[in-house]
């Protein structure tokens, strides 16, 4: 019964998983094995020469026998031939060499052992073509030569009379030897593939971030090294974008690290999708991602930054909580990688990213002057931390006076830094740096402590309230109300004597969180005041939602209200607006008597400014206050 073609294919297909694949030997290993096989042929050629001459065979026989392995070795060593052809030549030559051995031994059965020794050698190629060629040579040799010159192949009668039958008998034993060799080959292949996939996995782990699956810093550096090594691309411009999520720490703190991880694992692949093939986006760690854009000039880099920023500025549902994801992107561009290095690019992108974060503008391009300002800022921040410990901050108090009777209602506490070498520094020299980091929070608590301690000392006479400026970042602190209440208790100050001044911009960012903090403070009896009113971007709808009790008209409008018609109108309308909302209206920056009178005339409730009193250290303020009371008593 013969096997039909489809059935044969079926058998092969079911055998396939048990058979080696073939052609998987790495080139260096192939080269070593092939060289060994070639040497084996050369050794045979030499042995045939020596044995033939020693046994006095005719010279032509000696030469023709030796030429089989010799020519095989020569052809197999030709570098111009392909690996497959060279393997095939070597395999066929080995088998023909075995045939020569059998002939030299007059078909002695021991001579046939040579085939059994050579077939595992052919299997060293771990390739089907040479292997099947070798098997074919054995079959044809036994069948054809066995028929033409049976005495040279076999040494017994049965085989000499029936060469083809004995060719198959020999083939059976030979096939068993082949099976052993193939099993060995298959096991090698499996071990090699296991090793390769393990190596690939280890390499992947070493170059990727497990959370997002994105490349990691190591791969980014490798990528940059590749760019630098590329003679074409290392002359093109290159850009690095550094993306940092805004307020990611809050997500971790409030929702937990698991939610933070979910956020990162969504944001990462989202951004990676927007990066062109050939470029790379990696996670540097934490909530920081970096992209290297080869061939990108500043304009392209800005466009990609915009696209990334848009992509991730979305509302995401993280474990049932809706999060407004926002990020800041820093951009650094070099005319070519040869003009700098990847570390400089990353550092510049980092500086630009902080600029973008501070300005809340989404993205920023690195400018050289940011570098020095950053170094100064870092220096300043370090000094500020030390200054907090050394108690170098002092408060100056500026009076807030009721209209129209000029009664002293309270003070605004304004921070100064008694710097050990630079003298007394105003807040504009250090508050912005502190606001760009978390340092503003401990700083504010420090200011609150000094202010409340001072107010508790002023309570022997007429009670005075104190206003403290609160930076936007402080409102993101969920435990701020508790901390402030604990402080009020410590110093025995009534909550009604504390005012917190916030700016309109406080609310532009994360209004819900800020609103929750403000509401808690308001419910505890602390008043909230909107500072610099008119310069920010709060809307009427915000104002209505906020638990505020005071509006402070910015001094830029107050100082111009008599000379500039628009400013005059604005001040009047803010007074009306405040009153309609049930708020007290304060005018800041009152520098002369005329302005004071004009303010009283439009119904403004409170005035503050140099004309009434400058910000003063405690002792000066106490003297100023005592003088005033004395004057009032005389009047
Ligand atoms: P601000 O809250 O608007 O404070 C009022 C600023 O105007 C003070 O400047 C004050 O000295 C000044 N000023 C008061 N009256 C007049 C006037 O009649 N004419 C003029 N030209 N200026 C007047 P200062 O003390 O330099 O404070 C600047 C800013 O620094 C403050 O603006 C406030 O935003 C911030 N700041 C001060 N202390 C702190 C603090 O403890 N924490 C926070 N977060 N910010 C503070
Ligand atoms: Ca203020
Ligand atoms: Ca102000």
XYZ file of C-alpha atoms and ligand atoms in Angstrom:
683
model
C 0.000 0.000 0.000
C 1.452 3.363 -0.965
C 0.926 6.562 0.942
C -1.061 9.208 -0.985
C 0.555 12.661 -1.163
C -1.879 14.374 1.253
C -1.551 11.495 3.719
C 2.232 11.743 3.491
C 2.052 15.414 4.187
C -0.237 14.651 7.124
C 2.342 12.212 8.552
C 5.114 14.757 8.113
C 3.017 17.426 9.771
C 2.298 15.231 12.801
C 5.983 14.299 13.002
C 7.158 17.886 12.689
C 6.982 18.807 16.402
C 9.213 15.801 17.179
C 11.785 16.669 14.560
C 14.440 19.332 14.811
C 13.850 22.508 12.849
C 17.250 22.680 11.203
C 19.361 25.669 10.121
C 19.350 27.154 13.611
C 23.044 26.788 14.327
C 24.518 30.252 14.907
C 27.165 31.186 12.323
C 30.175 31.158 14.691
C 29.328 27.660 15.915
C 28.764 26.472 12.357
C 32.184 27.796 11.379
C 33.918 25.905 14.222
C 32.150 22.647 13.372
C 32.724 23.022 9.656
C 36.415 23.598 10.191
C 36.593 20.400 12.297
C 34.793 18.425 9.556
C 37.155 19.785 6.899
C 40.153 18.736 8.978
C 38.603 15.307 9.402
C 38.504 14.977 5.595
C 42.138 16.095 5.298
C 43.195 13.552 7.937
C 41.386 10.848 5.928
C 43.149 11.883 2.710
C 46.514 11.620 4.472
C 45.601 8.253 6.019
C 44.532 6.874 2.620
C 47.855 7.944 1.100
C 49.926 6.405 3.895
C 47.846 3.170 4.074
C 47.748 2.784 0.260
C 51.494 3.254 -0.146
C 52.233 0.991 2.841
C 50.104 -1.817 1.382
C 51.631 -1.274 -2.090
C 48.372 -0.442 -3.838
C 48.713 0.839 -7.388
C 49.505 4.545 -7.335
C 46.410 5.435 -9.362
C 44.208 3.697 -6.761
C 46.015 5.459 -3.915
C 45.618 8.843 -5.580
C 41.993 8.327 -6.553
C 41.088 7.094 -3.025
C 42.873 9.991 -1.318
C 41.399 12.499 -3.746
C 37.844 11.794 -2.490
C 38.310 13.397 0.962
C 40.977 15.784 -0.360
C 38.768 17.295 -3.066
C 35.857 17.331 -0.603
C 37.970 19.259 1.915
C 39.116 21.674 -0.784
C 35.608 22.364 -2.109
C 34.094 22.620 1.378
C 36.673 25.176 2.426
C 35.861 27.562 -0.471
C 34.706 30.749 1.257
C 32.949 31.968 -1.906
C 30.327 29.209 -1.587
C 27.295 29.502 0.619
C 27.109 27.864 4.004
C 24.461 25.402 2.717
C 26.572 24.320 -0.268
C 29.718 23.920 1.848
C 27.854 21.855 4.443
C 26.382 19.690 1.656
C 29.791 19.105 0.046
C 31.324 18.170 3.397
C 28.468 15.762 4.211
C 28.639 14.030 0.844
C 32.452 13.847 1.053
C 32.320 12.235 4.499
C 29.947 9.559 3.257
C 32.021 8.949 0.123
C 35.070 8.662 2.390
C 33.222 5.951 4.340
C 32.508 4.221 1.011
C 36.243 4.344 0.161
C 37.031 2.778 3.568
C 34.552 -0.052 2.831
C 36.110 -0.607 -0.604
C 39.650 -0.535 0.812
C 38.581 -3.223 3.313
C 36.981 -5.286 0.522
C 33.490 -4.869 1.841
C 34.441 -6.148 5.313
C 31.517 -5.641 7.678
C 33.834 -3.732 10.101
C 34.479 -1.234 7.321
C 30.796 -0.315 7.393
C 31.244 0.928 10.981
C 32.809 3.996 9.392
C 29.373 5.118 8.126
C 27.979 4.829 11.660
C 30.749 7.014 12.984
C 30.397 9.645 10.237
C 26.638 10.174 10.351
C 26.721 11.820 13.854
C 29.496 14.003 12.472
C 27.207 15.108 9.608
C 24.444 15.683 12.189
C 26.772 18.253 13.805
C 25.625 20.643 11.063
C 22.124 20.412 12.586
C 20.707 20.951 9.136
C 18.361 18.844 7.043
C 19.956 19.317 3.610
C 23.433 17.883 4.401
C 21.877 15.244 6.601
C 19.460 13.943 3.945
C 22.174 14.188 1.301
C 24.386 11.928 3.449
C 21.582 9.397 3.920
C 20.935 9.498 0.168
C 24.608 8.852 -0.602
C 24.607 5.755 1.657
C 21.457 4.357 0.011
C 22.652 4.986 -3.536
C 26.154 3.708 -2.790
C 24.909 0.463 -1.269
C 22.263 -0.070 -3.958
C 24.194 0.976 -7.080
C 27.797 -0.050 -6.251
C 26.396 -3.072 -4.401
C 24.814 -4.125 -7.718
C 27.761 -3.226 -9.985
C 30.606 -4.486 -7.732
C 28.966 -6.383 -4.866
C 32.319 -7.772 -3.632
C 33.570 -4.291 -2.869
C 30.541 -3.512 -0.707
C 29.635 -6.804 0.922
C 31.631 -9.713 2.157
C 28.927 -12.383 2.352
C 26.899 -14.330 -0.136
C 23.392 -13.241 0.817
C 24.249 -9.611 0.227
C 26.245 -10.243 -2.939
C 23.226 -12.061 -4.459
C 20.673 -9.455 -3.284
C 22.499 -6.114 -3.031
C 19.348 -3.929 -2.906
C 17.761 -6.036 -0.153
C 20.989 -5.726 1.877
C 21.214 -2.067 1.032
C 17.917 -1.673 2.887
C 19.068 -3.928 5.748
C 22.140 -1.714 6.150
C 19.912 1.321 5.730
C 17.796 0.092 8.648
C 20.788 0.007 11.006
C 22.084 3.241 9.532
C 18.661 4.826 10.086
C 18.835 3.820 13.773
C 22.182 5.562 14.061
C 20.571 8.551 12.304
C 17.680 8.588 14.805
C 20.165 8.779 17.672
C 21.999 11.630 15.965
C 18.739 13.471 15.203
C 17.532 13.162 18.810
C 20.803 14.641 19.960
C 20.431 17.448 17.408
C 16.837 18.109 18.472
C 17.858 18.323 22.153
C 20.591 20.793 21.268
C 18.140 22.933 19.347
C 15.711 22.975 22.254
C 18.391 23.884 24.748
C 19.601 26.650 22.464
C 16.130 28.077 21.929
C 15.439 28.011 25.701
C 18.697 29.834 26.267
C 17.887 32.371 23.551
C 14.451 33.162 24.935
C 15.880 33.472 28.441
C 18.553 35.816 27.162
C 15.923 37.796 25.270
C 13.776 38.039 28.394
C 16.656 39.174 30.564
C 17.655 41.713 27.919
C 14.070 42.965 27.677
C 13.857 43.326 31.444
C 17.129 45.193 31.532
C 15.863 47.648 28.922
C 12.202 48.091 29.851
C 10.131 49.429 32.670
C 7.929 46.613 34.023
C 4.985 48.891 34.885
C 4.419 50.584 31.537
C 6.303 48.190 29.256
C 8.126 51.237 27.859
C 11.890 51.358 27.327
C 13.822 52.520 30.398
C 16.667 54.963 30.907
C 19.264 52.342 29.909
C 17.639 51.907 26.526
C 17.334 55.646 26.077
C 21.073 55.992 26.641
C 21.753 53.089 24.244
C 19.510 54.728 21.662
C 21.389 58.003 22.026
C 24.696 56.154 21.659
C 23.388 54.545 18.449
C 22.397 57.970 17.111
C 25.817 59.337 17.936
C 27.483 56.415 16.177
C 25.376 56.889 13.041
C 27.406 59.046 10.612
C 24.288 60.571 9.023
C 22.000 61.026 11.983
C 24.655 62.397 14.335
C 24.805 65.513 12.159
C 21.067 66.158 12.328
C 19.329 68.114 15.087
C 18.052 66.139 18.023
C 15.430 66.998 20.619
C 14.645 65.625 24.052
C 11.229 66.066 25.611
C 10.819 65.537 29.314
C 7.261 64.924 30.456
C 6.350 65.109 34.125
C 2.824 64.633 35.419
C 1.512 67.499 37.519
C 0.569 66.723 41.100
C 1.278 63.037 40.698
C 2.380 62.907 44.325
C -1.154 63.896 45.316
C -2.569 60.969 43.347
C -0.267 58.594 45.213
C -0.951 60.203 48.580
C -4.691 60.486 48.255
C -5.706 57.526 46.096
C -2.820 55.200 46.947
C 0.158 53.863 45.039
C -1.900 51.244 43.224
C -3.957 53.996 41.573
C -0.790 55.926 40.824
C 0.525 52.839 39.044
C -2.707 52.479 37.068
C -2.419 56.097 35.974
C 1.194 55.642 34.844
C 0.458 52.414 33.017
C -2.275 54.213 31.026
C -0.442 57.437 30.356
C 2.808 55.757 29.223
C 1.448 53.744 26.285
C -0.849 56.652 25.367
C 2.176 58.871 24.800
C 4.238 56.123 23.189
C 1.544 55.921 20.496
C 2.249 59.515 19.510
C 5.975 58.963 18.990
C 7.205 58.310 15.447
C 8.736 54.923 14.674
C 12.501 55.110 15.106
C 12.163 57.588 17.959
C 11.944 56.480 21.527
C 9.786 57.276 24.546
C 10.926 55.881 27.840
C 9.967 56.080 31.473
C 12.831 57.555 33.425
C 11.239 56.658 36.733
C 8.405 57.920 38.921
C 6.103 60.099 36.847
C 8.870 61.194 34.488
C 8.960 60.225 30.838
C 11.482 61.238 28.188
C 11.379 61.127 24.412
C 14.373 61.388 22.102
C 13.416 62.756 18.683
C 16.080 62.246 16.052
C 16.188 64.831 13.287
C 13.727 67.099 15.137
C 14.329 70.854 15.179
C 12.715 73.164 17.700
C 9.499 73.578 15.712
C 8.987 69.836 15.331
C 9.814 69.261 18.982
C 7.239 71.868 20.039
C 4.614 70.199 17.856
C 5.320 66.801 19.378
C 5.278 68.316 22.873
C 1.908 69.901 22.152
C 0.572 66.600 20.869
C 1.803 64.716 23.953
C 0.411 67.376 26.234
C -3.002 67.259 24.551
C -3.047 63.473 24.538
C -2.647 63.129 28.267
C -4.570 66.221 29.370
C -7.728 64.204 29.725
C -10.033 63.081 32.453
C -9.263 59.490 33.382
C -11.345 57.140 35.410
C -8.868 55.568 37.822
C -10.603 53.012 40.012
C -13.843 54.974 39.910
C -12.224 58.353 40.654
C -12.221 60.911 37.847
C -8.776 62.457 37.585
C -7.854 65.506 35.536
C -4.465 64.428 34.285
C -2.090 67.254 33.466
C 1.557 67.330 32.625
C 4.400 69.716 31.969
C 6.796 69.136 29.083
C 10.337 70.467 28.922
C 11.990 70.708 25.516
C 15.717 70.796 24.776
C 17.110 70.865 21.247
C 20.671 70.520 19.960
C 21.726 71.275 16.355
C 23.374 67.832 16.440
C 24.275 65.226 19.037
C 27.932 65.862 18.325
C 27.424 69.382 19.808
C 26.661 68.038 23.245
C 25.551 64.847 24.850
C 22.388 63.174 25.952
C 22.991 63.993 29.624
C 23.119 67.708 28.856
C 19.963 67.415 26.763
C 18.164 65.613 29.588
C 19.331 68.184 32.118
C 18.223 71.081 29.911
C 14.868 69.436 29.250
C 14.481 69.026 33.013
C 15.128 72.727 33.597
C 12.639 73.639 30.852
C 10.115 71.250 32.374
C 10.343 73.076 35.718
C 9.885 76.376 33.927
C 6.750 74.961 32.272
C 5.506 73.693 35.617
C 6.019 77.023 37.339
C 4.369 78.948 34.548
C 1.629 76.311 34.277
C 1.860 76.666 30.531
C 2.065 73.025 29.490
C 5.466 73.114 27.827
C 8.588 75.242 27.621
C 11.742 75.262 25.538
C 15.081 75.378 27.353
C 16.845 78.750 27.306
C 20.413 79.092 28.487
C 19.530 81.732 31.108
C 17.184 79.269 32.832
C 20.238 77.261 33.728
C 21.874 79.808 35.971
C 18.541 80.808 37.436
C 17.919 77.150 38.229
C 21.266 76.755 39.909
C 20.602 79.901 41.929
C 17.128 78.676 42.751
C 18.443 75.342 44.015
C 21.009 77.176 46.079
C 18.361 79.458 47.466
C 16.091 76.549 48.331
C 18.893 74.862 50.250
C 19.566 78.069 52.144
C 15.859 78.531 52.855
C 15.626 75.087 54.432
C 18.507 76.018 56.704
C 16.958 79.426 57.389
C 13.772 77.750 58.623
C 15.833 75.778 61.145
C 17.869 78.864 62.129
C 14.759 81.002 62.559
C 15.992 83.619 60.089
C 12.512 84.593 58.857
C 10.756 87.503 60.470
C 7.362 89.068 59.906
C 6.592 92.684 59.266
C 3.085 93.804 60.046
C 1.119 96.290 57.957
C -2.022 97.834 59.441
C -5.476 97.376 57.950
C -7.709 100.300 58.819
C -11.522 100.530 58.767
C -13.236 103.272 56.720
C -14.420 105.894 57.208
C -13.412 106.034 60.895
C -9.759 104.893 60.487
C -10.074 102.329 63.255
C -7.227 99.767 63.387
C -8.795 96.394 62.576
C -5.832 94.150 62.072
C -2.557 93.597 60.285
C -1.221 91.722 57.319
C 1.836 89.646 58.107
C 4.499 89.992 55.398
C 7.545 87.765 55.429
C 11.162 89.009 55.398
C 14.341 87.000 55.486
C 17.089 88.214 57.776
C 19.763 86.681 55.550
C 23.125 86.129 57.300
C 25.137 87.688 54.427
C 22.704 89.440 52.094
C 20.801 91.436 54.703
C 17.018 91.787 54.889
C 15.370 90.182 51.839
C 11.842 90.929 50.656
C 9.440 88.102 49.826
C 9.797 88.522 46.070
C 13.362 87.268 46.419
C 12.494 83.925 47.949
C 8.730 83.162 47.820
C 8.678 82.282 44.072
C 11.447 79.679 44.527
C 9.680 78.175 47.536
C 6.410 78.126 45.607
C 8.008 76.110 42.828
C 8.623 73.269 45.259
C 6.927 71.769 48.265
C 9.019 74.012 50.522
C 6.297 76.648 50.508
C 4.164 74.424 52.742
C 6.525 74.163 55.754
C 7.418 77.813 55.145
C 3.757 78.873 55.366
C 3.244 76.839 58.516
C 6.317 78.557 59.985
C 4.903 81.996 59.119
C 1.537 81.030 60.606
C 3.239 79.967 63.832
C 5.073 83.301 64.191
C 1.968 85.297 63.287
C -0.322 83.460 65.710
C 2.208 83.710 68.521
C 2.368 87.467 67.899
C -1.409 87.851 67.805
C -1.739 85.986 71.090
C 0.602 88.594 72.620
C -1.467 91.472 71.231
C -4.661 90.230 72.820
C -4.058 92.196 76.065
C -5.446 95.352 74.463
C -7.932 95.794 71.613
C -8.074 92.473 69.721
C -6.208 92.587 66.404
C -6.682 90.162 63.556
C -3.791 88.913 61.449
C -3.823 88.111 57.748
C -1.381 85.531 56.377
C -0.750 84.937 52.664
C -1.447 81.400 51.515
C 0.188 80.091 48.347
C -1.907 78.044 45.921
C 0.122 74.932 46.657
C -0.852 74.977 50.308
C -4.474 74.385 49.421
C -3.571 71.012 47.961
C -2.549 69.892 51.449
C -5.524 67.973 52.785
C -4.422 68.203 56.395
C -3.810 71.966 56.309
C -7.052 72.850 58.185
C -6.251 70.446 61.049
C -2.727 71.790 61.353
C -3.934 75.403 61.453
C -6.632 74.614 64.008
C -4.091 72.840 66.206
C -1.876 75.936 66.041
C -4.751 78.268 66.956
C -5.368 76.090 69.982
C -1.695 76.041 70.967
C -1.502 79.866 70.974
C -5.014 80.382 72.327
C -6.102 82.504 69.354
C -9.751 82.613 68.258
C -10.206 81.431 64.630
C -12.057 84.671 63.871
C -8.765 86.576 64.389
C -7.050 84.741 61.544
C -7.484 85.667 57.898
C -5.957 83.758 55.023
C -5.263 85.638 51.808
C -5.406 83.614 48.643
C -5.093 84.776 45.053
C -7.646 84.196 42.335
C -5.197 81.898 40.543
C -5.341 79.498 43.459
C -8.590 78.311 42.005
C -7.468 77.947 38.420
C -5.801 74.738 39.454
C -7.635 71.776 40.928
C -10.584 73.893 42.082
C -12.319 70.984 43.765
C -9.471 70.187 46.099
C -8.854 73.856 46.892
C -12.556 74.375 47.503
C -12.671 71.466 49.955
C -9.720 72.870 51.941
C -11.144 76.399 51.924
C -14.546 75.176 53.037
C -13.007 73.300 55.952
C -11.094 76.442 56.995
C -14.171 78.647 56.610
C -16.328 76.232 58.611
C -13.770 76.416 61.419
C -14.386 80.184 61.616
C -11.286 81.403 59.739
C -11.928 84.137 57.156
C -10.741 83.834 53.610
C -9.760 86.852 51.597
C -9.125 87.172 47.865
C -5.855 89.034 47.357
C -4.786 91.091 44.344
C -8.359 91.036 43.103
C -8.665 92.085 39.465
C -5.341 90.713 38.305
C -6.211 87.037 38.132
C -8.820 85.156 36.232
C -11.541 84.269 38.668
C -15.059 84.430 37.368
C -18.263 85.428 39.083
C -19.293 81.796 39.245
C -16.110 80.962 41.188
C -16.653 83.821 43.566
C -20.161 82.624 44.340
C -18.994 79.096 45.088
C -16.154 80.171 47.333
C -16.508 80.562 51.075
C -14.784 83.976 51.105
C -15.513 87.004 53.249
C -13.195 89.641 51.765
C -11.968 91.057 48.456
C -8.694 92.974 48.299
C -8.624 95.270 45.283
C -5.161 95.121 43.787
C -2.989 98.145 44.464
C -2.397 98.727 40.751
C -6.049 99.870 40.456
C -6.107 101.700 43.779
C -3.005 103.779 43.144
C -4.360 104.860 39.769
C -7.973 105.402 40.715
C -7.728 109.214 40.830
C -5.643 109.660 37.705
C -7.096 106.905 35.546
C -10.807 106.864 34.794
C -10.930 103.125 34.132
C -9.190 102.312 37.414
C -11.644 104.538 39.245
C -14.576 102.748 37.652
C -13.054 99.363 38.376
C -12.513 100.118 42.059
C -16.075 101.371 42.374
C -17.520 98.326 40.647
C -15.465 95.898 42.751
C -16.805 97.633 45.858
C -20.362 97.205 44.553
C -19.751 93.624 43.470
C -18.250 92.735 46.860
C -21.122 94.307 48.732
C -23.670 92.517 46.545
C -22.000 89.245 47.444
C -21.943 90.213 51.130
C -18.169 90.657 51.223
C -15.912 93.176 52.906
C -13.888 95.168 50.336
C -10.308 96.163 51.144
C -8.223 98.580 49.090
C -4.457 97.943 49.114
C -1.716 100.327 48.133
C -3.283 103.472 49.547
C -0.446 105.972 49.310
C -2.133 109.311 49.937
C -4.954 111.082 51.749
C -6.923 111.859 48.558
C -7.101 108.211 47.603
C -8.159 107.335 51.150
C -10.991 109.844 50.987
C -12.067 108.703 47.538
C -12.209 105.144 48.795
C -14.310 106.136 51.778
C -16.598 108.002 49.391
C -17.277 104.936 47.233
C -18.015 102.862 50.325
C -14.842 100.804 50.515
C -14.703 99.101 53.915
C -11.006 98.778 54.708
C -7.778 100.461 53.541
C -4.159 99.350 53.648
C -1.121 101.156 52.324
C 1.989 103.227 52.981
C -0.162 106.256 53.722
C -1.672 104.474 56.712
C 1.364 102.502 57.721
C 4.208 100.596 56.119
C 4.906 96.971 56.982
C 6.821 97.184 60.280
C 8.732 94.840 62.559
C 6.873 94.086 65.811
C 8.553 96.732 67.965
C 8.030 99.473 65.377
C 4.431 98.421 64.928
C 3.850 98.510 68.693
C 5.280 102.040 68.853
C 3.180 103.120 65.862
C 0.074 101.668 67.504
C 0.782 103.313 70.872
C 1.349 106.704 69.180
C -1.937 106.381 67.352
C -3.878 105.593 70.533
C -2.233 108.547 72.235
C -3.206 110.852 69.347
C -6.755 109.503 69.422
C -6.964 110.133 73.158
C -5.792 113.743 72.682
C -8.314 114.250 69.899
P 0.747 91.189 48.850
O 0.081 90.125 49.606
O -0.088 91.875 47.825
O 1.301 92.166 49.906
C 1.253 93.517 49.784
C 2.533 94.054 49.249
O 2.367 95.417 48.887
C 3.643 94.055 50.296
O 4.859 93.852 49.636
C 3.598 95.467 50.839
O 4.826 95.890 51.382
C 3.257 96.243 49.603
N 2.548 97.479 49.933
C 1.731 97.728 50.987
N 1.249 98.993 50.906
C 1.786 99.541 49.781
C 1.661 100.826 49.183
O 0.956 101.718 49.636
N 2.346 101.036 48.037
C 3.126 100.087 47.515
N 3.790 100.354 46.385
N 3.257 98.841 48.036
C 2.587 98.599 49.177
P 5.852 92.774 50.124
O 5.875 92.724 51.602
O 7.096 92.986 49.380
O 5.155 91.451 49.655
C 5.065 91.142 48.327
C 4.270 89.912 48.149
O 4.934 88.776 48.698
C 2.957 89.926 48.873
O 2.056 90.618 48.128
C 2.653 88.477 48.959
O 2.045 88.030 47.762
C 3.991 87.836 49.086
N 4.215 87.443 50.478
C 4.666 88.196 51.496
N 4.727 87.454 52.629
C 4.292 86.218 52.309
C 4.093 85.008 53.036
O 4.314 84.901 54.245
N 3.614 83.927 52.353
C 3.321 84.003 51.046
N 2.861 82.927 50.452
N 3.481 85.118 50.318
C 3.951 86.237 50.952
Ca -1.541 89.741 50.729
Ca -2.107 92.082 47.446
